[in-house]
Coordinates of C-alpha atoms and ligand atoms in Angstrom, one line a residue:
M1 CA 65.9 2.1 118.0
N2 CA 66.3 -1.6 118.2
H3 CA 63.1 -3.4 116.9
N4 CA 64.3 -6.8 117.9
L5 CA 61.3 -8.6 119.4
F6 CA 63.6 -10.0 122.0
E7 CA 64.1 -6.5 123.5
S8 CA 60.4 -6.5 124.6
F9 CA 60.7 -10.0 125.9
A10 CA 63.9 -9.4 127.8
R11 CA 62.5 -6.4 129.5
R12 CA 59.5 -8.4 130.7
M13 CA 61.7 -11.4 131.6
T14 CA 64.0 -9.2 133.7
E15 CA 61.1 -7.7 135.6
R16 CA 59.8 -11.2 136.3
K17 CA 63.1 -12.9 137.1
E18 CA 61.9 -14.6 140.3
H19 CA 58.7 -15.9 138.7
D20 CA 57.8 -19.1 136.8
F21 CA 58.1 -18.9 133.0
I22 CA 57.8 -22.6 132.0
V23 CA 56.9 -25.5 134.3
T24 CA 56.5 -29.1 133.3
P25 CA 54.8 -32.0 135.1
E26 CA 58.2 -33.6 135.8
G27 CA 59.4 -30.4 137.5
R28 CA 61.8 -29.3 134.7
N29 CA 61.0 -25.7 135.5
Y30 CA 62.5 -22.4 134.5
T31 CA 62.0 -19.1 136.2
Y32 CA 62.2 -16.1 133.9
G33 CA 65.7 -15.4 135.4
E34 CA 66.9 -18.9 134.6
A35 CA 65.4 -18.7 131.1
L36 CA 67.3 -15.4 130.4
E37 CA 70.6 -17.1 131.5
V38 CA 70.2 -20.2 129.4
T39 CA 68.9 -18.2 126.4
A40 CA 72.1 -16.0 126.6
Q41 CA 74.3 -19.1 126.7
L42 CA 72.5 -20.7 123.7
A43 CA 72.8 -17.4 121.8
G44 CA 76.5 -17.5 122.6
A45 CA 76.7 -21.0 121.2
L46 CA 74.9 -20.0 118.0
I47 CA 77.4 -17.1 117.6
E48 CA 80.3 -19.5 118.1
L49 CA 78.9 -21.8 115.5
G50 CA 79.1 -19.0 113.0
V51 CA 75.4 -18.0 112.9
K52 CA 75.2 -14.3 111.9
P53 CA 72.2 -12.0 112.1
G54 CA 69.9 -12.9 109.2
D55 CA 71.1 -16.5 109.0
R56 CA 68.5 -19.2 109.3
V57 CA 68.6 -21.7 112.1
A58 CA 66.5 -24.8 111.2
V59 CA 65.2 -26.8 114.2
Q60 CA 63.4 -30.1 114.2
V61 CA 63.2 -31.2 117.8
D62 CA 60.6 -32.6 120.2
K63 CA 58.8 -30.2 122.5
S64 CA 60.8 -29.1 125.5
P65 CA 61.5 -25.9 127.5
E66 CA 64.9 -25.7 125.9
A67 CA 63.5 -25.6 122.4
I68 CA 61.7 -22.4 123.4
L69 CA 64.9 -21.0 124.8
L70 CA 66.6 -21.8 121.5
Y71 CA 63.9 -19.8 119.7
L72 CA 64.6 -16.9 122.1
A73 CA 68.3 -17.3 121.7
C74 CA 67.9 -17.1 118.0
L75 CA 65.9 -13.9 118.3
Q76 CA 68.5 -12.4 120.7
M77 CA 71.5 -12.9 118.4
G78 CA 69.5 -11.8 115.3
G79 CA 69.1 -15.2 113.7
V80 CA 66.0 -16.3 111.8
Y81 CA 64.2 -19.2 113.6
L82 CA 63.0 -21.9 111.3
P83 CA 61.0 -24.6 113.1
L84 CA 60.2 -27.8 111.3
N85 CA 57.3 -30.3 111.9
T86 CA 58.7 -33.3 113.9
G87 CA 56.8 -35.5 111.5
Y88 CA 58.8 -34.5 108.4
T89 CA 60.9 -37.3 106.8
A90 CA 64.5 -37.0 105.8
G91 CA 63.4 -36.3 102.2
E92 CA 61.2 -33.5 103.2
I93 CA 63.9 -32.0 105.5
G94 CA 66.2 -32.1 102.5
Y95 CA 63.8 -29.8 100.6
F96 CA 63.6 -27.3 103.5
L97 CA 67.4 -27.2 104.1
G98 CA 68.0 -26.8 100.4
N99 CA 65.5 -24.0 100.1
A100 CA 66.3 -22.1 103.3
E101 CA 70.1 -22.7 103.4
P102 CA 70.4 -22.5 107.1
T103 CA 73.8 -22.1 108.8
L104 CA 72.8 -24.6 111.5
F105 CA 70.4 -27.5 111.7
V106 CA 69.4 -28.6 115.1
C107 CA 67.9 -32.1 115.3
Q108 CA 66.9 -34.7 117.9
P109 CA 69.8 -36.7 119.3
D110 CA 68.5 -40.0 117.8
A111 CA 68.2 -38.4 114.4
L112 CA 71.8 -37.2 114.1
E113 CA 73.1 -39.7 111.6
V114 CA 70.3 -39.0 109.1
A115 CA 70.5 -35.3 109.8
R116 CA 74.2 -35.2 109.0
E117 CA 73.6 -37.0 105.7
V118 CA 70.8 -34.5 104.7
A119 CA 73.0 -31.6 105.8
R120 CA 75.9 -32.9 103.7
E121 CA 73.7 -33.2 100.7
T122 CA 72.3 -29.6 101.1
A123 CA 75.7 -28.0 102.1
C124 CA 74.3 -27.0 105.6
P125 CA 77.6 -26.4 107.5
N126 CA 76.5 -27.3 111.1
V127 CA 74.4 -29.9 112.7
E128 CA 73.8 -30.0 116.5
T129 CA 71.4 -31.9 118.7
L130 CA 68.9 -31.0 121.3
G131 CA 67.1 -33.6 123.5
T132 CA 64.0 -33.2 125.6
D133 CA 65.8 -33.4 128.9
S134 CA 68.3 -30.6 128.5
T135 CA 70.7 -33.0 126.7
G136 CA 72.3 -32.8 123.3
S137 CA 75.4 -31.3 121.8
L138 CA 73.9 -27.8 121.6
M139 CA 73.3 -27.7 125.3
V140 CA 76.9 -28.9 126.0
R141 CA 78.1 -26.1 123.7
A142 CA 75.8 -23.6 125.4
R143 CA 77.2 -24.5 128.9
E144 CA 80.8 -23.9 127.6
S145 CA 80.1 -20.8 125.5
A146 CA 80.5 -17.2 126.6
A147 CA 77.0 -15.9 127.2
C148 CA 75.7 -13.3 124.7
N149 CA 75.2 -10.1 126.6
G150 CA 73.5 -7.8 124.1
V151 CA 70.5 -8.0 121.8
A152 CA 71.3 -7.9 118.1
D153 CA 70.1 -4.7 116.4
R154 CA 67.2 -5.5 114.1
A155 CA 64.9 -3.3 112.0
R156 CA 61.1 -3.7 112.1
N157 CA 61.1 -5.5 108.8
D158 CA 64.0 -7.8 109.5
L159 CA 63.1 -11.5 109.6
A160 CA 62.5 -13.1 113.0
A161 CA 61.3 -16.4 111.7
I162 CA 60.4 -18.5 108.6
L163 CA 57.6 -20.9 109.0
Y164 CA 56.8 -23.3 106.2
T165 CA 53.1 -23.6 105.4
S166 CA 51.7 -27.1 105.6
G167 CA 51.5 -27.2 101.8
T168 CA 48.5 -29.4 101.1
T169 CA 48.8 -28.4 97.4
G170 CA 52.3 -28.2 95.9
R171 CA 55.5 -27.5 97.7
S172 CA 55.5 -25.9 101.2
K173 CA 56.2 -22.1 101.1
G174 CA 58.4 -20.4 103.7
A175 CA 56.4 -17.5 105.2
M176 CA 58.8 -14.7 106.2
L177 CA 57.7 -13.2 109.5
T178 CA 59.3 -10.0 110.7
H179 CA 60.1 -8.8 114.2
H180 CA 57.3 -6.3 113.9
N181 CA 54.8 -8.9 112.7
L182 CA 55.3 -11.0 115.8
E183 CA 55.6 -8.1 118.2
S184 CA 52.5 -6.3 117.1
N185 CA 50.4 -9.4 117.1
S186 CA 51.4 -10.8 120.4
R187 CA 50.9 -7.4 122.1
T188 CA 47.5 -7.1 120.6
L189 CA 46.5 -10.7 121.7
A190 CA 47.8 -10.3 125.2
E191 CA 45.7 -7.2 125.5
V192 CA 42.5 -8.3 123.9
W193 CA 42.5 -11.6 125.7
R194 CA 43.4 -9.9 129.0
F195 CA 46.5 -11.9 129.8
T196 CA 48.2 -10.9 133.1
E197 CA 51.2 -12.1 135.2
Q198 CA 48.7 -14.2 137.1
D199 CA 47.9 -16.4 134.1
R200 CA 49.1 -19.9 133.7
L201 CA 48.6 -21.3 130.2
I202 CA 48.1 -25.0 129.7
H203 CA 50.3 -25.5 126.7
A204 CA 49.5 -28.7 124.9
L205 CA 50.1 -27.6 121.3
P206 CA 53.1 -28.5 119.2
I207 CA 55.7 -25.7 119.0
F208 CA 56.7 -25.9 115.3
H209 CA 53.4 -24.1 114.3
T210 CA 52.3 -20.5 114.6
H211 CA 49.6 -21.4 117.2
G212 CA 51.8 -23.2 119.8
L213 CA 54.9 -21.1 119.1
F214 CA 53.8 -17.5 118.5
V215 CA 50.2 -17.2 119.7
A216 CA 50.9 -19.2 122.9
C217 CA 54.6 -18.5 123.8
N218 CA 54.8 -14.9 122.6
V219 CA 51.6 -13.9 124.4
I220 CA 52.9 -15.5 127.6
L221 CA 56.2 -13.6 127.3
M222 CA 54.5 -10.3 126.6
A223 CA 52.3 -10.7 129.7
G224 CA 55.1 -12.1 131.9
A225 CA 52.8 -15.0 132.6
S226 CA 53.7 -18.7 132.9
M227 CA 52.9 -21.9 131.1
L228 CA 52.5 -25.5 132.0
F229 CA 54.3 -27.2 129.2
L230 CA 52.8 -30.6 128.2
P231 CA 54.5 -32.8 125.6
R232 CA 51.2 -33.3 123.8
F233 CA 47.4 -33.1 124.4
D234 CA 46.3 -35.9 126.7
V235 CA 42.8 -35.7 128.2
D236 CA 43.9 -37.0 131.7
T237 CA 46.8 -34.6 132.0
V238 CA 44.9 -31.6 130.8
I239 CA 42.0 -32.4 133.2
E240 CA 44.6 -32.6 136.0
A241 CA 46.1 -29.3 134.8
F242 CA 42.7 -27.4 135.1
R243 CA 43.4 -27.2 138.8
E244 CA 46.3 -24.8 138.5
G245 CA 45.9 -23.5 134.9
T246 CA 43.9 -20.4 134.1
T247 CA 43.7 -20.7 130.3
L248 CA 43.9 -23.2 127.5
M249 CA 44.7 -22.5 123.9
G250 CA 43.3 -25.4 121.8
V251 CA 42.5 -26.7 118.4
P252 CA 38.9 -28.0 118.0
T253 CA 39.8 -31.6 118.6
F254 CA 41.0 -30.7 122.1
Y255 CA 37.5 -29.7 122.9
T256 CA 35.7 -32.6 121.2
R257 CA 37.9 -34.9 123.1
L258 CA 37.3 -33.2 126.4
L259 CA 33.6 -33.3 125.8
Q260 CA 33.8 -37.1 125.6
D261 CA 35.0 -37.2 129.3
D262 CA 32.5 -37.4 132.1
R263 CA 34.6 -35.4 134.4
L264 CA 34.2 -32.2 132.5
S265 CA 32.1 -29.9 134.7
P266 CA 31.9 -26.3 135.9
E267 CA 33.7 -27.3 139.2
L268 CA 36.5 -28.9 137.3
T269 CA 37.1 -25.8 135.2
S270 CA 36.4 -23.2 138.0
N271 CA 40.0 -22.0 138.1
M272 CA 40.0 -21.4 134.3
R273 CA 39.2 -18.0 132.9
L274 CA 39.7 -18.5 129.2
F275 CA 39.5 -21.2 126.6
T276 CA 40.5 -20.3 123.1
S277 CA 40.2 -22.3 119.8
G278 CA 41.7 -21.9 116.4
S279 CA 43.7 -23.5 113.5
A280 CA 40.5 -25.2 112.3
P281 CA 36.8 -24.6 112.5
L282 CA 35.1 -25.2 115.8
T283 CA 31.6 -26.3 115.2
A284 CA 28.7 -24.4 116.7
E285 CA 27.6 -27.7 118.4
T286 CA 31.0 -28.1 120.1
H287 CA 30.9 -24.5 121.3
Q288 CA 27.4 -24.9 122.7
E289 CA 28.0 -28.2 124.3
F290 CA 31.2 -27.0 126.0
Y291 CA 29.2 -24.1 127.3
R292 CA 26.5 -26.3 128.6
R293 CA 29.0 -28.6 130.3
T294 CA 31.3 -26.0 131.8
G295 CA 29.7 -22.6 131.7
H296 CA 32.7 -21.4 129.5
A297 CA 32.1 -19.9 126.1
I298 CA 35.1 -20.9 124.0
L299 CA 36.6 -17.9 122.4
E300 CA 37.3 -18.7 118.7
R301 CA 39.8 -16.8 116.7
Y302 CA 41.2 -17.1 113.2
G303 CA 44.6 -16.7 111.8
M304 CA 47.2 -18.4 109.6
T305 CA 51.0 -18.9 109.3
E306 CA 51.3 -15.9 106.9
T307 CA 49.3 -13.4 108.9
N308 CA 49.5 -14.4 112.6
M309 CA 46.0 -13.8 114.1
N310 CA 43.4 -11.7 112.2
T311 CA 40.1 -11.9 114.0
S312 CA 38.9 -12.9 117.4
N313 CA 35.6 -13.2 119.2
P314 CA 35.5 -10.5 121.9
Y315 CA 36.6 -11.1 125.5
D316 CA 33.8 -9.2 127.0
G317 CA 31.2 -9.0 124.2
E318 CA 29.2 -11.8 122.6
R319 CA 31.2 -14.9 121.6
I320 CA 29.1 -16.1 118.7
A321 CA 29.4 -19.9 118.1
G322 CA 30.4 -20.7 114.5
T323 CA 32.0 -17.4 113.9
V324 CA 35.6 -16.2 114.2
G325 CA 34.6 -12.9 115.6
L326 CA 35.8 -9.4 114.7
P327 CA 38.9 -8.0 113.1
L328 CA 41.6 -7.5 115.7
P329 CA 42.6 -3.9 116.5
G330 CA 44.9 -2.6 113.7
V331 CA 43.8 -5.4 111.3
E332 CA 41.7 -4.6 108.2
I333 CA 39.6 -7.3 106.7
R334 CA 37.7 -7.1 103.4
I335 CA 35.6 -9.7 101.6
T336 CA 36.2 -9.5 97.8
D337 CA 35.4 -11.0 94.5
P338 CA 38.2 -13.5 94.1
D339 CA 38.8 -12.5 90.5
T340 CA 38.8 -8.7 90.7
H341 CA 39.6 -8.1 94.5
T342 CA 36.7 -5.7 94.6
P343 CA 34.9 -5.6 97.9
L344 CA 31.5 -7.3 97.9
P345 CA 28.3 -6.1 99.6
R346 CA 28.0 -7.0 103.3
G347 CA 26.7 -10.6 103.8
E348 CA 28.0 -12.0 100.6
I349 CA 30.5 -14.8 100.5
G350 CA 33.9 -14.0 99.0
M351 CA 37.6 -14.1 99.4
L352 CA 38.9 -12.9 102.8
E353 CA 41.7 -10.5 102.4
V354 CA 43.7 -9.0 105.2
R355 CA 46.1 -6.0 105.8
G356 CA 47.9 -4.9 108.9
P357 CA 51.2 -5.0 110.8
N358 CA 50.5 -8.8 111.3
V359 CA 50.8 -9.6 107.6
F360 CA 54.1 -11.4 106.6
R361 CA 56.7 -10.0 104.2
G362 CA 56.3 -12.7 101.5
Y363 CA 57.3 -16.2 100.7
W364 CA 61.0 -17.0 101.0
R365 CA 62.6 -17.1 97.5
M366 CA 59.2 -17.2 95.8
P367 CA 58.7 -13.7 94.4
E368 CA 56.0 -14.8 92.0
K369 CA 53.9 -16.6 94.6
T370 CA 54.3 -13.5 96.8
R371 CA 53.1 -11.2 94.1
E372 CA 50.0 -13.4 93.5
E373 CA 49.0 -13.4 97.1
L374 CA 50.3 -10.1 98.5
L375 CA 48.6 -7.4 96.5
D376 CA 50.1 -4.0 95.7
D377 CA 47.8 -2.3 98.2
G378 CA 49.1 -4.4 101.0
F379 CA 46.2 -6.8 101.3
F380 CA 47.0 -10.5 101.5
V381 CA 44.7 -13.0 99.8
T382 CA 44.2 -15.6 102.4
G383 CA 42.5 -18.3 100.3
D384 CA 39.7 -18.5 102.8
L385 CA 36.1 -17.9 101.7
A386 CA 34.1 -15.9 104.3
L387 CA 31.3 -13.5 104.9
Q388 CA 30.9 -10.6 107.3
D389 CA 27.5 -10.4 109.0
E390 CA 25.5 -7.4 110.0
K391 CA 27.2 -7.4 113.4
E392 CA 30.6 -7.4 111.6
Y393 CA 31.4 -10.9 112.8
I394 CA 33.3 -13.0 110.3
H395 CA 32.2 -16.5 109.3
I396 CA 34.7 -18.7 107.5
V397 CA 33.0 -21.0 105.1
G398 CA 36.1 -22.9 104.0
R399 CA 39.2 -22.8 101.9
D400 CA 38.9 -21.5 98.3
K401 CA 40.3 -24.7 97.0
D402 CA 37.8 -26.8 98.9
L403 CA 34.9 -25.0 97.2
V404 CA 32.9 -27.5 95.2
I405 CA 31.6 -26.4 91.8
S406 CA 28.9 -28.8 90.7
G407 CA 27.0 -28.2 87.4
G408 CA 28.3 -24.6 87.5
F409 CA 27.0 -23.8 90.9
N410 CA 29.2 -23.0 93.9
V411 CA 28.6 -25.3 96.8
Y412 CA 30.2 -24.3 100.1
P413 CA 31.1 -27.5 102.0
K414 CA 30.5 -25.9 105.4
E415 CA 26.9 -25.3 104.7
V416 CA 26.3 -28.9 103.7
E417 CA 28.4 -30.2 106.6
Q418 CA 26.4 -28.1 109.1
V419 CA 23.1 -29.7 107.9
I420 CA 24.6 -33.2 108.0
D421 CA 26.2 -32.6 111.5
E422 CA 22.8 -31.7 112.9
M423 CA 21.3 -35.1 112.0
D424 CA 20.8 -37.6 114.7
G425 CA 23.6 -40.2 114.9
V426 CA 26.1 -38.0 113.1
L427 CA 29.3 -37.1 114.9
E428 CA 30.9 -35.1 112.1
S429 CA 31.3 -34.9 108.4
A430 CA 33.4 -33.6 105.6
V431 CA 32.0 -32.5 102.2
I432 CA 34.3 -32.6 99.2
G433 CA 34.1 -32.2 95.4
V434 CA 35.1 -35.3 93.4
P435 CA 35.4 -35.4 89.5
H436 CA 32.0 -36.1 87.9
P437 CA 31.4 -36.7 84.2
D438 CA 28.2 -34.6 84.1
F439 CA 28.6 -32.1 86.8
G440 CA 32.3 -31.4 86.7
E441 CA 32.4 -32.1 90.4
G442 CA 30.0 -34.2 92.4
V443 CA 29.2 -33.1 96.0
T444 CA 30.3 -36.0 98.2
A445 CA 29.8 -36.4 101.9
V446 CA 32.1 -38.4 104.2
V447 CA 30.3 -39.0 107.5
V448 CA 31.5 -40.2 110.9
P449 CA 28.6 -41.8 112.8
E450 CA 28.3 -41.5 116.5
T451 CA 29.2 -44.8 118.3
G452 CA 26.3 -47.2 118.1
A453 CA 24.4 -45.2 115.6
S454 CA 23.1 -47.0 112.5
L455 CA 23.1 -44.7 109.5
D456 CA 22.9 -45.6 105.9
E457 CA 23.5 -43.8 102.7
A458 CA 19.9 -43.7 101.5
G459 CA 18.7 -42.5 104.9
V460 CA 21.2 -39.6 105.0
L461 CA 20.3 -38.6 101.4
D462 CA 16.7 -38.8 102.2
A463 CA 17.0 -36.6 105.2
L464 CA 18.8 -33.9 103.2
K465 CA 16.0 -33.6 100.7
G466 CA 14.1 -30.5 101.3
R467 CA 16.8 -29.2 103.6
L468 CA 19.3 -28.2 100.9
A469 CA 18.8 -27.1 97.3
K470 CA 19.1 -30.0 95.0
Y471 CA 22.5 -28.9 93.6
K472 CA 23.9 -28.9 97.1
Q473 CA 22.7 -32.3 98.0
P474 CA 25.5 -34.9 98.1
K475 CA 25.4 -37.5 95.3
R476 CA 27.1 -40.1 97.4
V477 CA 27.6 -40.5 101.2
F478 CA 30.4 -42.6 102.6
F479 CA 30.9 -43.7 106.2
V480 CA 34.2 -43.7 108.0
E481 CA 35.4 -44.2 111.6
S482 CA 37.3 -40.9 111.7
L483 CA 38.3 -38.1 109.4
P484 CA 42.0 -37.8 108.4
R485 CA 43.4 -34.8 110.3
N486 CA 46.9 -33.2 110.6
T487 CA 48.5 -32.4 113.9
M488 CA 46.6 -29.1 114.1
G489 CA 43.3 -30.9 113.8
K490 CA 42.7 -29.8 110.3
V491 CA 40.7 -32.2 108.2
Q492 CA 42.9 -33.3 105.2
K493 CA 40.4 -32.8 102.4
N494 CA 43.0 -33.4 99.8
Q495 CA 43.4 -36.9 101.2
L496 CA 39.7 -37.5 101.0
R497 CA 39.5 -36.2 97.4
E498 CA 42.2 -38.7 96.6
T499 CA 40.4 -41.6 98.3
Y500 CA 37.1 -41.0 96.5
R501 CA 38.7 -39.7 93.2
V502 CA 37.2 -42.3 90.9
I503 CA 33.7 -43.0 92.4
Y504 CA 31.8 -41.2 89.7
Q505 CA 33.9 -42.5 86.8
D506 CA 31.2 -44.7 85.5
A507 CA 28.3 -42.5 86.6
Ligands
LIG1 P1 47.9 -22.5 109.3 O1 48.7 -21.6 108.4 O2 48.4 -23.9 109.3 O3 47.7 -21.9 110.6 O4 46.4 -22.6 108.6 C1 45.6 -21.5 108.4 C2 44.3 -21.9 108.0 O5 43.6 -22.6 109.0 C3 43.4 -20.7 107.7 O6 43.7 -20.1 106.4 C4 42.0 -21.3 107.8 O7 41.7 -22.0 106.6 C5 42.2 -22.3 108.9 N1 41.7 -21.7 110.2 C6 42.5 -21.2 111.2 N2 41.7 -20.8 112.2 C7 40.4 -21.1 111.8 C8 39.1 -21.0 112.4 N3 39.0 -20.5 113.6 N4 38.0 -21.4 111.7 C9 38.2 -21.9 110.5 N5 39.3 -22.1 109.9 C10 40.4 -21.7 110.5

């Protein structure tokens, strides 16, 4: 049996030939039938360029329908798709090409010269371009190539994609994802989130990351549904899209930005059946406020590049604000002592470990890293600290590396952030540990005030007294206009730690 993920997609695409797959505001639309044709031509072009099953195809291009067809083409002919963040510089691309040794690098037309140079230095044999309006040398080749008719034979554990992790500490690692990883997870998600052919997803995420690429596109393909492809998140465009969309997959910042708009109402979102959130924590306040304004309870889920999605709040049951829900069917979660990997009693905070068909095969060419994080019994050590409550819902309390150890006590930033966020005049906050001569690390709060609010350090510190144990109370509070975030809306705590690194030096 052929386990190529594309087999499942092609079956669905063939059944849905006459129906929309991708539509764009400019009308650059593809039915499933058209998508199948162009995908086969692109797959033909890849074969002509010498890409063999198992070869990597690195892609750094702006979002477009054709970029998704290139991903599908790569699957069809057995290549390993390797999307790269469009923000990476030439130097960073050099690392990825050197590490992954792709047979082909596809870049944006205006980046060709630099890309050629990087490819030459890293001995990458082919460079092609792909523009956002169906232009570029790869599209020209595709039109001239003999379409690929079949689907390459792939085993369950053969690689479908490599996604480099964002690498906030040390070098990025290439997470090796198999056909089975992607297939099992997208089937599960389409089912538990009740996707049907009638759905139209408002797609405003980037497509170089697991969320916008696999969670969004694979689920749509599994369901034979359609998506409105937007180049980026823009409040006006998304509000307009609520008329014809049925669902939105978002990162928390989508929701905080929508909440700032007066037009948000139950009527505006009446065609929508599901809002999901992930990639970063959605605060309970945002969840509750969105419910108050629209009548929709955002469904929060949790996953990562290495594991696809692990947990989700239920479609029908209670969607509990501030939690990431229950383990997905087929996915096992345990909360362990980080040193021994022994499961902890229910309710205690520990390391979240996960096992299931969704968990990746390891890090590309990093056997030691893989051994550290992928245990012999198949559990993957996520690096996220969490607890499971009496209803079995998972609460993520933060990344292991963001844990603050002050005077020998563990301080979970989220707990402190929640208390600060509840204060009048606070929009949001980030709590970090900064080197401190007495305490090892000093708990430090970085606060974004609401517009017009007047907050000061002494006031915030005073308000926290009695609300948090002494060792959890920040030693200093700083005010900023906004928190540094990456494209997925994750607060870049490493940047904050760097900014405030020396504040306790003379303490
Ligand atoms: P990435 O590999 O870029 O998708 O990042 C994965 C990380 O994002 C996880 O390990 C978590 O730390 C974080 N994350 C993803 N979803 C959530 C969520 N719903 N709540 C809190 N953190 C999340």
